[in-house]
Every structure is written in structure tokens, then in C-alpha cells.
Amino acid sequence: MATNKMKAPASDTKEIVDVPWAYRETVDRLSPGGRYIDMGTDVDSPWVPFGDGAAIKHLMFDVRTNTYSNILWMKGPGTIGTHLHRGTVTMVTLTGSVRYLEYDWVGTPGGLILEVPGEAHTLVTEHPEGCKLFGWMNGPIDFFDAEGVYADTVDVWWMITHYETYCKENGIPLNPKLYL
Amino acid sequence: MATNKMKAPASDTKEIVDVPWAYRETVDRLSPGGRYIDMGTDVDSPWVPFGDGAAIKHLMFDVRTNTYSNILWMKGPGTIGTHLHRGTVTMVTLTGSVRYLEYDWVGTPGGLILEVPGEAHTLVTEHPEGCKLFGWMNGPIDFFDAEGVYADTVDVWWMITHYETYCKENGIPLNPKLYL
Amino acid sequence: MATNKMKAPASDTKEIVDVPWAYRETVDRLSPGGRYIDMGTDVDSPWVPFGDGAAIKHLMFDVRTNTYSNILWMKGPGTIGTHLHRGTVTMVTLTGSVRYLEYDWVGTPGGLILEVPGEAHTLVTEHPEGCKLFGWMNGPIDFFDAEGVYADTVDVWWMITHYETYCKENGIPLNPKLYL
Amino acid sequence: MATNKMKAPASDTKEIVDVPWAYRETVDRLSPGGRYIDMGTDVDSPWVPFGDGAAIKHLMFDVRTNTYSNILWMKGPGTIGTHLHRGTVTMVTLTGSVRYLEYDWVGTPGGLILEVPGEAHTLVTEHPEGCKLFGWMNGPIDFFDAEGVYADTVDVWWMITHYETYCKENGIPLNPKLYL
């Protein structure tokens, strides 16, 4: 128990091992279940326009904790204006490159970006093909206009509405897999 | 306020907008701060062997909530034996392919895998080049041997020890960025 | 916006103010909803025996995050043997007193106890009437026997089974309010 | 393992059992540690006025997740005007009584109140002695004035500033225990 003796997976047997787990029926009855969501196509979730030069592919909505996941696609050089995070962000650069005017690094594919509550910053991509950013976010994000006047708050409810409005307008059935 | 009027980012001005945020000094004083962690090279974090055919690149440790992030690299066809999740997993397939013996989907690049507490499953890659999986995990994972006997529990403390032991043995300085 | 100008609640009008919240219908459709759970009687949840000298009143089960809430009632002087926390605990002493053999404080009514991942400790009450502890817990707790041998893990699934087994044996209907 | 065989604590030995936990040194080095915070006196944290008829005793600030804990004391009949929750609230009625204009229950001592993202409601106490409410909150709360105009957002940064400003004005040293 907890002796860190394990230097490799305890088993590499390519078969299902019957582990002593007494709650299987309870899990089957009460768990929403894990799932696989395809991000590479539009089968599970469409690209929903976010202004002229960007789009969002919504991947997960958790209304109990105000958590949501998506890919933000900036289709060419562009900016997401200064916004303020009330919660946390975990983001992976999938394609292109991205940076913040406030920081000195440039995110490239295989870059992990962590953001924490209380940060306000301005997202820029200068890559000719923009960027795709996978994000896993908790809590709201406050957006401001170019004069610094509060404009709107984006959180799980905004995201759901963004997704559902587009689906309804385009005759796309809502995908229950996206709702945790 | 909260009228979902925002169809595009409130500002696309490529300059830092002075948002009315009264707590900047407090954030500077108390926040651990966001950060950028390079996953594409060994600069921020080395590949630490996990058995003969796999390795882990550790990216983030949060000891307050038992949350951790890493890339699991399986270098060729192989198996991570049946294990039981006590918490949640968010995983993105970066390269190759992966599936679970218990489920009917195959994860490919751009695939998002969500796992929830109470699931036990057996991870397999049959891709000739294996797979790289980005993972963001909360809570412990119980591992069992090929006979279904409990072997060890992997959580943030196991992960930290896995990382630090390898670094010490190889004269690699610990990277403070990885500790949230 | 966020200038900390608010030294008092923005409104103390004893009437419902129509706030500009665009997502009311979506919330009604998708949110599990807030709720009130009575802890003072057995109406919402019975006392379920936990050995001879203790009982647990289960209050909330969240299977998505392995979070659970309950009151632990120790009916007189007694001990909960050494156990190891994988996640977090927030506990309020409601009656009596409690301490841990490992620490130097004694918890009395109005005492807030915070516990974090990786702590192992031994809970003792020496109060003639024992104690009642309100707890809000995330993640599993590993229990060991008097020889330090691993015995069992308590988490949301154990808690649900503890509650449901007792209810079934005693003809008490399961209370859907307890399942978030 | 995980067979729910445990009907009582695995051990009731009133002594510290040496559990096989390999990470003790790592925990000692990296964990912020659990702690006990006295809510019954002003020793750990003072009552900070929140308008004329209310006060807040701050208990915990977690800036990494925007989580905070406190006691809200309404000193007599009164109202906290309509506000909107972006995150979750876990609240225990300690004294007096409390209700929301929007719901049909009345919270009394020993009552557990759960709130989830997207709820807007108006808190009222009609008890001659008001109420004391222990709360554990994640994420921001938006406040509106009597005309429904957005006034301010309360989150962990507001709470820290509320606490620290009062302490500085009154020569009370900041208590490091409150900062997780």
C-alpha cells in the first residue's frame, strides 16, 4: 500500500482483469459514465461562429460546477480582447501559435497553458493560419469592450446557449454526450 | 449583463485594455500565477520511464486538490492493465491511437476522453507507434495485478515522487513551474 | 465593476428583484437545482449505524466528482482509527469535542477543521457525550486496521451503499434530494 | 479491496497506527497542511461589518480555485438583496432562521443549504435575532441593486480585500491560517 514500489503498470495483461470492486451495479445505476468525444470532425459537435474570424467547437458542459470544455479556433491572425478570469483554465495549443500581450512566451503545438483566478489578459495569434486551442475551463470569464467597459460574462450557461442556438438555427440535433 | 448578446469577443483591439479590476495588487501578492509549460521538448520536464514500453512527462502537480497533469507515452503496442478511477480524467489523444477493452470506441488524434469516478478499465494501444495521451486527472487511481490483486495507488504524491526520483537520479533540477 | 466599492449588500429590498439573467429557462431545464436538507431530524435522512458507538447521517452524494457530505455522530468517548485522506475534508464541530492524536488542538462547537490530501490521522473524542461533526468531503479515505494493514476505502460509492443498504433493510424510501 | 465489508471503522485503537504511507516526507515538504480555525471567538478572525446589520467572519481563502469560507451574521431581521451565483454554495444554518423569497422552505439550525450555478435569489431572515450561516463557496456571486442593475461581484478577491482592509484599519494582524 502506497509504498511507491510500482515502477511500471502493475499488469500489462491484454485482457480485462476482474478487480474487486463492489459497487459496479451502483456505478452503472448512478454514474453519468465516461465517454469519447470526437474533436477532429463535426460529427459530435459543429463549429459555432464566434465573430467573423473565430469559431468554437463545444465539447462538454458541467452545470453542477460551471465547468466547460471546447476548442477555440482563430482562423487567422486576430485578437480576443482583454478578459478577466474568475476561475481556472487549462489549455493545450493544438495548431498554429498563440500568445498574450501581457506575457513573454509564445504557445506552440504541444504547449500547455495554465490560467488562474484573477488574471486579465489579451489573447493574440499572429500565425498566418491562426490557432486551435483545446480548453478545459472552470468558472466565468468577464469580457470588456475596447474602452474597458464591462460587456458580458461567459460561463457554462453562455456556452450551452451558444451551442444550442446554433444547432437549432441549423437543424442540428443536440448531442446529449456533451452534457455531463 | 448576462443577456447573451455577445456573438463575438467584446473587443478585438490588439492592445491591452485597462479593465476595471480592483484587486490587481492582491492577485500579484497571493496568486501562484498562470504559466506556460512546454510539452514538445524536455526543457520543462523530462520523459520518466514507466516500465519498459512507456514513459510519463509530468506537467502539473496540485497537492491541495490531488490534481495532476501529464503526457502518457506508450512507445508501441501495449497495455496499461485494469485500473480503477476514484476521481475524474480528462484526456486528449495527441498521437497514435488508444482504446479500452471495455468500450467500443477507438481514440485518435483530436479525441477527447472523459472518465468519471467508479470506472475500472484496461487501456490498450494497437498502433505500431503507440500513442501519446495528454491527461488532466483529479484523485487517485488504484492499480491491480494480473490476478486482480490490489498493487498500488497512483495519485499526486506518487506522481511527484516518480518525477523527483528520476530527476535526482539524473541530475535534473526540479522545475518549480510544475508545482501549482 | 470589481472595484470593491461594495461595503454592504447592493440591495436590502425585501422583494425579488428582476435581475438581467438571460439563461433562466436553460437553468430550469438543465440544473439539478439547489435544495434544503434537514439535518436536525430523520425526515430527510436516517442515522445509519457505523459500528456500535457511531452513526452517519448521509446528506449529499455527488458521483461526478466523488464528493459527499454527512454528519458523523460518535455517541460517547471513542476513536476512529488511523485513516489516510486522498482528497479534502471540510468539517464543522456541531456538538461535543474532537481531536486527533497527531495534532495539538481540540475541536469544539463552532470549530472549522480543514484537511488536505496526504494526511493520515486518528480521530478521538473524549467528551462524555461524544461529538457530532458535519463534513463535506472530496475523494476517498483509506482505512487501516490496528496492525496498519489496509482494510477498505471509503468514498462516494461506499457512502451511497452504506445509506441505501440501511434504507432497504428498514423499509425507508431512498431520498432523491441526497443525490446531486 | 472495495468490497464494502467495512461496517465499522477498521480500527478503534486509541493510538497512532503506523500506516504504510510512503510519501510522508513529500507531504511534509509540499502540503499546506490541514488546520483548525476557531469560529466561536474572534481569536482567529474578527467580525467584519457588511453594512449596518450584518457582518462576515472570514475563515478560508483559496485563490487557486476561487473558493472561500466564512460565517455570515445577520444581526436581526433583514435582507441580502437578489444575487446571482456563478458557482456553488454549501451552507449550514448555525443560529436563527433563514429563507429565500424564491423558495418555500425555512432554514433552521441543523439545516444544510445547497446552491448551484445559475441560481438568483433573495435571502431573508425574519428571526428576531437574525441568523448565523456557515458557508463554503466556490466561484463568484453577482450582486444587483434594487433596480436590478449590476453592482459588484463578490469572489475570493473581494473576500480577501474585505478581510484585509478591516484588519489594517483596526491594527489586527493578518492570520496566515486563513490562506490555504
XYZ file of C-alpha atoms in Angstrom:
720
model
C 0.000 0.000 0.000
C 1.332 3.348 -1.002
C 4.962 2.410 -0.989
C 5.703 3.733 -4.466
C 7.126 0.371 -5.309
C 5.306 0.484 -8.629
C 7.809 1.428 -11.338
C 5.614 0.082 -14.112
C 1.923 -0.619 -14.521
C 1.012 -3.428 -12.129
C -0.246 -5.506 -15.024
C 0.307 -5.437 -18.761
C -2.061 -8.294 -19.478
C -4.111 -7.505 -22.559
C -7.355 -8.751 -21.060
C -9.926 -7.449 -18.647
C -8.858 -8.331 -15.117
C -11.653 -8.871 -12.627
C -10.816 -6.287 -9.994
C -12.542 -6.493 -6.611
C -14.890 -3.554 -6.997
C -18.082 -3.991 -5.010
C -20.009 -1.041 -6.436
C -20.294 -1.922 -10.096
C -24.096 -2.015 -10.070
C -24.301 1.256 -8.182
C -21.937 2.906 -10.631
C -23.965 1.569 -13.571
C -27.136 2.925 -11.997
C -25.928 6.367 -10.898
C -22.881 7.429 -12.887
C -23.250 9.586 -15.996
C -20.463 7.403 -17.414
C -17.249 8.250 -19.184
C -17.368 8.991 -22.887
C -15.409 9.679 -26.050
C -15.961 12.901 -27.953
C -14.527 13.339 -31.416
C -12.877 16.727 -31.839
C -11.468 16.149 -35.304
C -14.760 16.201 -37.194
C -18.182 17.793 -36.851
C -19.875 14.501 -36.024
C -20.115 15.113 -32.294
C -20.171 18.910 -32.301
C -20.226 21.610 -35.009
C -18.048 24.710 -35.298
C -20.151 27.594 -33.989
C -19.097 31.047 -35.232
C -17.672 33.411 -32.611
C -17.468 36.634 -34.566
C -16.140 36.687 -38.111
C -12.714 35.221 -37.630
C -13.231 32.609 -34.933
C -15.362 29.607 -34.027
C -15.934 27.370 -31.014
C -16.423 23.600 -31.003
C -18.209 22.803 -27.736
C -17.150 19.545 -26.105
C -18.504 19.369 -22.556
C -20.888 21.208 -20.238
C -20.986 20.529 -16.486
C -23.708 22.719 -14.972
C -23.092 21.473 -11.425
C -19.642 23.059 -11.212
C -19.760 25.635 -14.040
C -17.107 23.751 -15.973
C -16.929 23.556 -19.777
C -14.606 22.363 -22.492
C -14.197 23.391 -26.112
C -11.813 24.157 -28.936
C -11.358 27.815 -29.813
C -10.381 28.206 -33.455
C -8.957 31.517 -34.612
C -8.882 31.251 -38.377
C -6.062 33.712 -38.972
C -4.205 36.487 -37.191
C -6.504 38.048 -34.655
C -7.246 39.052 -31.083
C -9.571 38.041 -28.271
C -9.780 41.302 -26.353
C -8.825 41.731 -22.714
C -10.873 39.466 -20.454
C -10.822 38.598 -16.772
C -10.848 35.033 -15.404
C -12.825 34.274 -12.249
C -11.841 30.599 -12.357
C -9.209 28.341 -13.904
C -8.214 27.473 -17.454
C -6.238 24.507 -18.769
C -5.418 24.944 -22.439
C -3.423 22.959 -24.999
C -2.214 24.562 -28.227
C -3.226 22.139 -30.984
C -2.215 24.094 -34.114
C -0.664 27.457 -35.007
C 0.580 29.713 -32.265
C -0.808 31.977 -29.574
C 0.432 34.485 -27.062
C -0.856 37.070 -24.593
C 0.135 40.711 -24.824
C 0.762 40.597 -21.085
C 3.260 37.688 -21.065
C 6.558 36.893 -22.784
C 6.020 33.344 -24.059
C 4.530 32.075 -27.328
C 2.415 28.950 -27.233
C 3.017 26.410 -29.987
C 1.625 22.915 -30.593
C 2.310 20.838 -27.536
C 2.169 23.820 -25.240
C 0.185 23.659 -22.009
C -1.255 26.956 -20.740
C -2.481 27.257 -17.152
C -4.505 30.250 -16.000
C -5.766 31.022 -12.504
C -8.450 33.248 -10.943
C -7.830 36.981 -11.053
C -5.861 37.178 -14.289
C -6.866 39.615 -17.029
C -5.131 39.292 -20.381
C -5.366 39.749 -24.132
C -5.039 36.725 -26.438
C -3.331 37.242 -29.781
C -2.413 34.947 -32.636
C -0.045 36.245 -35.277
C 0.259 32.923 -37.070
C -0.958 33.106 -40.696
C -3.264 30.167 -40.009
C -4.279 31.339 -36.543
C -4.566 28.613 -33.918
C -6.699 25.904 -32.425
C -6.760 25.798 -28.641
C -8.237 22.954 -26.627
C -9.590 24.360 -23.356
C -10.965 22.978 -20.112
C -12.387 25.847 -18.080
C -13.966 26.296 -14.671
C -15.906 29.402 -13.743
C -16.862 32.578 -15.567
C -14.828 34.873 -17.797
C -15.705 38.580 -17.860
C -15.333 40.353 -21.218
C -14.768 44.094 -21.696
C -15.005 46.295 -24.740
C -12.202 48.359 -26.239
C -12.898 51.157 -23.743
C -12.652 48.777 -20.786
C -16.384 48.789 -20.177
C -17.843 45.518 -18.971
C -19.710 43.788 -21.808
C -20.732 40.258 -20.871
C -19.812 37.201 -18.844
C -19.108 33.874 -20.476
C -19.682 30.737 -18.420
C -21.282 27.298 -18.812
C -24.718 28.859 -19.460
C -23.392 31.166 -22.161
C -21.595 28.210 -23.749
C -24.698 25.991 -23.726
C -26.768 28.796 -25.242
C -24.103 29.470 -27.875
C -24.135 25.785 -28.844
C -27.894 25.198 -28.685
C -28.873 28.374 -30.541
C -26.645 27.462 -33.457
C -27.852 23.862 -33.518
C -31.496 24.953 -33.543
C -30.904 27.518 -36.279
C -29.204 24.876 -38.400
C -31.346 21.847 -37.704
C -28.563 20.015 -35.873
C -29.786 17.710 -33.082
C -28.358 18.481 -29.644
C -25.770 15.879 -28.657
C -26.541 14.506 -25.176
C -22.935 13.313 -24.848
C -21.794 16.894 -24.401
C -23.825 17.345 -21.207
C -22.026 15.763 -18.281
C -25.389 41.842 -18.008
C -25.744 38.212 -18.883
C -28.049 38.651 -21.816
C -26.029 36.502 -24.206
C -25.952 39.429 -26.552
C -22.292 38.740 -27.187
C -21.928 36.919 -30.507
C -18.267 37.852 -30.875
C -15.500 38.801 -28.465
C -16.426 42.173 -26.967
C -13.187 43.652 -28.253
C -10.694 42.665 -30.931
C -8.343 45.521 -30.192
C -4.773 44.289 -30.328
C -3.714 46.180 -27.259
C -4.035 45.772 -23.529
C -7.310 47.302 -22.396
C -7.357 48.700 -18.886
C -10.180 46.725 -17.318
C -11.634 47.896 -14.007
C -10.162 45.224 -11.780
C -9.581 46.444 -8.252
C -7.594 43.500 -6.953
C -4.509 43.532 -9.156
C -2.103 44.034 -6.275
C -3.755 41.349 -4.212
C -3.583 38.923 -7.123
C 0.101 39.746 -7.657
C 0.789 39.152 -3.985
C -1.203 35.955 -3.445
C -1.772 34.132 -6.720
C 0.607 31.355 -7.826
C 0.126 32.838 -11.312
C -0.655 31.259 -14.642
C 2.137 29.701 -16.655
C 3.221 28.089 -19.901
C 4.661 24.592 -19.883
C 6.322 23.205 -22.972
C 5.209 19.656 -23.693
C 7.019 19.261 -27.013
C 10.555 19.133 -25.653
C 12.327 18.040 -22.472
C 13.136 21.601 -21.440
C 10.387 21.899 -18.853
C 10.009 18.229 -17.926
C 11.811 15.006 -18.925
C 10.291 11.695 -20.021
C 10.319 9.447 -16.954
C 10.208 5.703 -17.722
C 7.044 3.890 -16.654
C 8.034 0.298 -17.281
C 9.895 -0.733 -20.437
C 7.486 0.459 -23.073
C 6.065 3.629 -21.633
C 7.064 6.983 -20.149
C 5.393 9.904 -18.399
C 6.119 13.602 -18.892
C 4.869 15.321 -15.741
C 3.316 18.741 -16.306
C 1.489 19.877 -13.164
C 1.055 18.893 -9.525
C -1.655 20.414 -7.322
C -1.304 18.947 -3.832
C -4.257 20.907 -2.440
C -6.798 19.040 -4.555
C -4.866 15.912 -5.573
C -4.874 17.002 -9.218
C -2.077 16.294 -11.697
C -1.371 16.564 -15.389
C 0.997 14.700 -17.667
C 1.529 13.031 -21.015
C 1.495 9.255 -21.053
C 3.595 7.933 -23.921
C 3.204 4.302 -24.936
C 6.045 3.692 -27.354
C 4.410 0.873 -29.302
C 1.571 -1.608 -28.988
C 0.943 -2.288 -25.325
C -1.382 -2.360 -22.371
C -1.920 -0.470 -19.119
C -3.625 -3.180 -17.064
C -7.032 -2.852 -15.445
C -7.186 0.088 -13.039
C -9.930 1.780 -11.053
C -10.548 5.533 -11.022
C -11.588 7.224 -7.782
C -11.756 10.641 -9.453
C -12.015 12.178 -12.889
C -9.860 12.085 -16.012
C -9.802 14.433 -18.994
C -7.603 13.068 -21.753
C -6.706 14.191 -25.279
C -5.195 11.763 -27.790
C -2.190 13.576 -29.258
C -0.680 10.866 -31.478
C -1.367 7.248 -32.434
C -4.497 5.536 -31.186
C -5.890 4.122 -27.965
C -8.886 2.138 -26.799
C -10.197 0.355 -23.718
C -11.052 -3.318 -23.794
C -14.300 -2.446 -22.029
C -15.598 0.116 -24.569
C -16.317 0.138 -28.297
C -14.615 3.327 -29.467
C -11.032 3.971 -30.631
C -9.395 7.255 -29.701
C -7.414 9.008 -32.421
C -5.684 12.411 -32.545
C -8.224 15.048 -31.672
C -10.211 12.697 -29.494
C -11.368 13.805 -26.045
C -11.753 11.066 -23.430
C -13.721 11.746 -20.238
C -13.648 9.331 -17.309
C -15.578 9.531 -14.052
C -15.287 8.030 -10.550
C -16.022 4.329 -10.226
C -14.843 3.178 -13.644
C -12.388 0.287 -13.994
C -10.903 -0.338 -17.399
C -7.941 -1.635 -19.397
C -6.078 0.713 -21.742
C -4.681 -0.733 -24.964
C -2.862 0.728 -27.927
C -2.520 -1.404 -31.033
C -0.989 1.375 -33.110
C 2.528 0.477 -34.345
C 3.790 3.726 -32.872
C 1.691 3.503 -29.720
C 0.190 6.772 -28.534
C 0.730 9.978 -26.620
C -2.098 10.972 -24.287
C -2.391 14.353 -22.609
C -4.160 13.883 -19.291
C -5.586 16.113 -16.558
C -6.544 13.988 -13.587
C -8.153 14.516 -10.216
C -7.965 11.920 -7.468
C -6.322 8.536 -7.114
C -6.171 5.570 -9.488
C -5.968 2.067 -7.997
C -3.864 -0.452 -9.908
C -4.272 -4.238 -9.769
C -2.018 -7.054 -10.918
C -2.910 -9.698 -13.496
C -4.683 -11.737 -10.815
C -6.829 -8.795 -9.762
C -4.892 -8.274 -6.538
C -4.513 -4.658 -5.439
C -0.981 -3.448 -6.162
C -0.656 0.299 -5.630
C -2.451 3.637 -5.782
C -1.297 6.395 -8.089
C -2.141 9.970 -7.132
C -0.441 13.361 -6.949
C 2.062 12.097 -4.368
C 3.022 9.085 -6.492
C 3.394 11.381 -9.492
C 5.608 13.867 -7.627
C 7.790 11.044 -6.336
C 8.016 9.487 -9.812
C 9.180 12.831 -11.210
C 11.523 13.840 -8.400
C 13.201 10.462 -8.042
C 14.086 10.408 -11.735
C 15.308 13.992 -11.673
C 17.533 13.339 -8.680
C 18.961 10.168 -10.197
C 19.768 12.035 -13.409
C 20.954 15.355 -12.037
C 17.991 17.251 -13.459
C 16.901 20.261 -11.375
C 13.301 20.153 -10.172
C 11.178 22.618 -12.162
C 9.182 24.857 -9.782
C 6.751 25.668 -12.611
C 5.280 22.184 -12.355
C 4.121 22.721 -8.771
C 0.886 24.739 -8.699
C -17.088 46.573 -11.971
C -14.917 44.873 -9.466
C -13.822 47.963 -7.616
C -14.653 46.617 -4.168
C -16.798 49.665 -3.636
C -19.473 47.436 -2.135
C -19.313 47.743 1.644
C -22.838 46.411 2.118
C -25.186 44.257 0.057
C -26.081 46.214 -3.072
C -29.741 45.948 -2.197
C -31.618 45.218 1.007
C -35.024 45.364 -0.608
C -37.218 42.595 0.769
C -38.608 41.658 -2.588
C -37.468 39.685 -5.581
C -35.523 41.973 -7.906
C -35.668 41.120 -11.578
C -32.005 40.661 -12.394
C -30.903 40.560 -16.031
C -30.177 36.869 -16.304
C -30.726 35.550 -19.798
C -30.404 31.843 -19.040
C -33.274 31.217 -16.651
C -35.009 28.703 -18.906
C -31.769 26.868 -19.578
C -31.040 26.691 -15.867
C -34.548 25.396 -15.179
C -34.122 22.741 -17.840
C -30.606 21.552 -17.043
C -29.695 22.371 -13.438
C -30.201 19.778 -10.703
C -31.276 22.760 -8.587
C -30.346 23.887 -5.126
C -32.024 22.282 -2.154
C -32.556 22.282 1.597
C -31.721 19.190 3.623
C -32.801 18.924 7.220
C -30.007 17.634 9.432
C -31.821 18.039 12.747
C -34.344 15.232 12.281
C -34.576 11.895 10.458
C -37.086 13.225 7.934
C -34.583 13.670 5.110
C -32.028 11.049 6.130
C -31.796 8.430 8.920
C -28.889 7.724 11.252
C -27.094 4.705 9.825
C -25.003 2.736 12.339
C -21.235 2.830 11.810
C -20.112 0.237 14.325
C -21.565 0.126 17.852
C -20.758 3.603 19.053
C -21.186 5.757 15.963
C -23.639 6.580 13.207
C -23.651 8.539 9.955
C -26.437 10.767 8.616
C -25.846 10.992 4.864
C -26.652 14.387 3.338
C -25.302 14.570 -0.222
C -23.744 12.329 -2.865
C -22.048 13.749 -5.975
C -20.866 10.836 -8.124
C -19.370 13.079 -10.812
C -16.646 14.398 -8.512
C -16.595 11.790 -5.725
C -17.847 14.345 -3.220
C -20.116 13.551 -0.268
C -21.491 15.195 2.838
C -22.729 13.773 6.123
C -22.797 14.098 9.884
C -20.624 11.700 11.829
C -22.057 11.096 15.287
C -19.849 9.493 17.910
C -22.210 8.692 20.769
C -19.629 8.791 23.548
C -15.882 8.648 24.043
C -14.336 6.701 21.202
C -11.917 6.502 18.315
C -11.976 6.381 14.527
C -8.701 4.556 13.846
C -5.870 5.913 11.724
C -7.008 6.668 8.188
C -5.427 8.334 5.160
C -7.069 11.103 3.125
C -6.623 11.142 -0.644
C -8.741 14.275 -1.003
C -10.021 17.169 1.081
C -12.243 17.472 4.158
C -14.154 20.466 5.484
C -15.633 19.714 8.888
C -17.609 21.720 11.455
C -17.876 20.557 15.061
C -21.577 20.762 15.911
C -21.635 19.253 19.431
C -19.189 17.784 21.956
C -15.491 17.834 21.215
C -12.999 16.096 18.987
C -9.258 15.940 18.469
C -6.635 13.986 16.541
C -3.855 12.138 18.322
C -1.450 13.659 15.792
C -2.327 17.352 16.447
C -2.413 19.659 19.456
C -5.818 21.346 19.123
C -9.258 20.293 20.407
C -12.270 20.998 18.236
C -15.334 22.377 19.974
C -18.681 23.650 18.673
C -18.004 26.357 16.165
C -14.680 24.885 15.138
C -13.786 24.520 11.480
C -11.447 21.648 10.583
C -9.688 21.604 7.212
C -7.864 18.510 5.968
C -5.854 18.097 2.779
C -4.609 15.186 0.633
C -1.870 13.039 2.102
C -2.755 13.361 5.782
C -3.123 10.263 7.958
C -4.555 10.735 11.429
C -6.539 9.231 14.283
C -9.782 10.871 15.407
C -10.643 10.759 19.100
C -13.472 12.159 21.183
C -13.063 12.163 24.942
C -16.266 14.121 25.572
C -18.780 12.166 27.690
C -21.398 12.795 25.012
C -19.018 12.259 22.098
C -19.477 14.627 19.156
C -21.395 15.430 16.030
C -19.276 16.507 13.056
C -20.683 17.990 9.878
C -18.426 17.013 6.998
C -18.061 17.900 3.310
C -15.554 15.561 1.722
C -13.957 15.136 -1.674
C -12.165 11.942 -2.654
C -11.500 8.639 -0.948
C -10.335 7.840 2.576
C -8.242 4.698 3.144
C -8.814 2.842 6.408
C -6.308 0.566 8.126
C -6.691 -1.959 10.928
C -4.923 -1.842 14.283
C -1.859 -3.514 12.739
C -1.645 -0.922 9.979
C -2.925 -3.316 7.330
C -5.092 -1.769 4.654
C -8.755 -2.637 5.262
C -11.067 -0.671 2.961
C -11.560 2.582 1.101
C -14.469 4.876 1.845
C -15.662 7.175 -0.919
C -18.924 8.312 -2.503
C -19.756 4.734 -3.594
C -19.192 3.325 -0.119
C -21.331 6.134 1.324
C -24.197 5.527 -1.121
C -24.093 1.793 -0.396
C -23.993 2.435 3.357
C -27.076 4.638 3.062
C -29.044 2.526 0.587
C -28.403 -0.806 2.297
C -29.736 0.517 5.590
C -32.758 2.111 3.934
C -33.642 -1.108 2.129
C -33.241 -3.194 5.276
C -35.517 -0.823 7.171
C -38.137 -0.046 4.554
C -37.079 3.593 4.278
C -37.550 5.104 0.785
C -34.381 6.491 -0.794
C -34.444 10.291 -0.747
C -33.692 11.665 -4.250
C -32.723 15.026 -2.700
C -29.498 13.477 -1.401
C -28.242 12.679 -4.900
C -26.804 15.784 -6.528
C -10.448 -4.188 -1.608
C -13.557 -2.196 -2.101
C -15.981 -4.868 -1.019
C -17.897 -2.667 1.378
C -17.265 -5.227 4.050
C -16.483 -2.433 6.463
C -19.492 -1.894 8.713
C -17.464 -0.095 11.364
C -14.170 1.783 11.407
C -11.424 -0.726 10.656
C -9.738 0.121 13.925
C -10.868 1.721 17.171
C -7.463 1.596 18.767
C -6.810 4.850 20.613
C -3.256 5.134 19.400
C -1.483 6.220 16.262
C -1.230 3.251 13.908
C 1.769 3.237 11.595
C 0.078 3.095 8.207
C 2.167 2.232 5.139
C 2.305 5.674 3.581
C 5.453 6.208 1.543
C 5.074 9.932 0.911
C 5.166 11.391 4.407
C 8.263 13.480 3.760
C 6.902 14.746 0.464
C 3.628 15.712 2.124
C 5.505 17.490 4.920
C 7.551 19.398 2.352
C 4.822 20.372 -0.114
C 1.396 20.300 1.559
C -0.076 23.495 3.036
C -1.320 21.197 5.821
C -4.678 20.817 7.472
C -5.682 23.245 10.192
C -8.204 24.168 12.869
C -9.923 27.534 12.740
C -11.943 28.759 15.687
C -15.276 30.210 14.596
C -16.673 30.783 18.082
C -14.408 33.655 19.072
C -12.513 36.483 17.372
C -9.136 34.903 18.048
C -8.638 33.529 14.545
C -10.771 36.028 12.614
C -12.744 39.174 13.513
C -16.300 40.074 12.568
C -16.040 42.471 9.631
C -19.073 44.737 9.115
C -21.087 44.101 5.959
C -23.457 47.056 6.008
C -25.172 48.141 9.218
C -26.988 44.974 10.139
C -24.611 42.234 9.097
C -21.020 41.041 9.476
C -18.753 38.410 7.976
C -16.197 36.259 9.785
C -13.744 35.108 7.124
C -12.432 31.570 7.591
C -10.629 30.422 4.457
C -9.360 31.806 1.140
C -8.227 29.528 -1.703
C -7.034 31.731 -4.572
C -6.185 28.764 -6.829
C -9.821 27.709 -7.201
C -11.702 30.872 -6.156
C -13.080 29.123 -3.082
C -13.787 30.836 0.246
C -15.451 30.104 3.558
C -16.997 32.363 6.163
C -19.844 32.938 8.579
C -22.464 35.455 7.538
C -24.112 37.009 10.594
C -27.347 38.918 10.143
C -27.918 40.607 13.469
C -31.692 40.889 13.204
C -34.455 40.705 10.628
C -33.039 41.744 7.285
C -32.395 41.023 3.660
C -29.463 40.269 1.376
C -30.830 41.525 -1.946
C -31.191 39.409 -5.072
C -27.861 37.981 -6.192
C -26.749 35.503 -8.834
C -24.453 32.548 -8.198
C -21.867 31.586 -10.812
C -20.593 28.697 -8.674
C -21.670 26.519 -5.783
C -22.611 27.192 -2.147
C -22.723 24.813 0.798
C -24.287 26.490 3.821
C -25.192 25.357 7.342
C -27.643 27.345 9.464
C -25.937 27.752 12.831
C -28.419 30.011 14.674
C -31.730 31.743 13.983
C -33.553 31.117 10.748
C -33.254 31.999 7.096
C -35.248 31.642 3.900
C -35.239 32.796 0.290
C -38.159 34.695 -1.182
C -37.951 32.368 -4.186
C -38.280 29.050 -2.277
C -40.770 27.533 0.160
C -38.529 26.195 2.923
C -37.196 27.876 6.088
C -33.697 27.013 7.204
C -33.201 26.428 10.929
C -30.200 25.268 12.961
C -29.034 21.985 11.569
C -30.223 22.818 8.087
C -27.960 22.237 5.091
C -28.465 24.549 2.110
C -27.013 23.619 -1.283
C -26.898 26.116 -4.135
C -25.721 25.558 -7.711
C -24.569 27.746 -10.621
C -27.222 29.874 -12.324
C -29.482 30.497 -9.335
C -30.567 34.035 -8.446
C -32.338 34.533 -5.139
C -33.072 36.880 -2.261
C -32.031 35.908 1.263
C -34.263 36.944 4.152
C -34.198 36.391 7.880
C -37.310 37.206 9.873
C -35.959 35.788 13.107
C -35.741 38.453 15.876
C -32.103 37.521 16.371
C -31.333 37.104 12.668
C -29.098 34.190 11.796
C -25.565 32.904 11.535
C -24.772 30.943 8.388
C -21.616 28.930 7.864
C -20.777 28.944 4.171
C -18.300 27.207 1.871
C -18.436 28.825 -1.540
C -16.824 28.298 -4.927
C -16.884 30.936 -7.628
C -18.258 34.456 -7.870
C -21.590 35.922 -6.786
C -23.015 38.847 -8.770
C -24.917 41.483 -6.787
C -27.597 43.813 -8.187
C -29.189 46.931 -6.765
C -32.898 47.421 -6.070
C -33.498 48.334 -9.707
C -31.820 45.162 -10.965
C -28.725 46.997 -12.138
C -25.464 45.109 -11.756
C -23.485 46.496 -8.812
C -20.492 44.322 -7.983
C -19.105 40.798 -7.982
C -18.062 39.078 -4.784
C -15.450 36.335 -5.009
C -12.286 35.238 -3.228
C -10.530 38.543 -4.081
C -13.391 40.630 -2.732
C -13.418 38.498 0.422
C -9.659 38.822 0.969
C -9.857 42.599 0.481
C -12.849 42.852 2.835
C -10.895 40.973 5.493
C -7.531 42.660 4.996
C -8.880 46.213 4.784
C -10.670 45.827 8.106
C -7.658 44.229 9.766
C -5.367 47.018 8.595
C -7.793 49.729 9.718
C -8.030 48.127 13.140
C -4.453 47.039 13.716
C -5.311 43.349 13.599
C -2.518 41.148 12.199
C -3.484 39.092 9.143
C -3.890 35.429 10.095
C -1.867 33.212 7.721
C -4.020 30.221 8.689
C -6.905 31.658 6.678
C -4.957 31.484 3.409
C -4.983 27.952 2.053
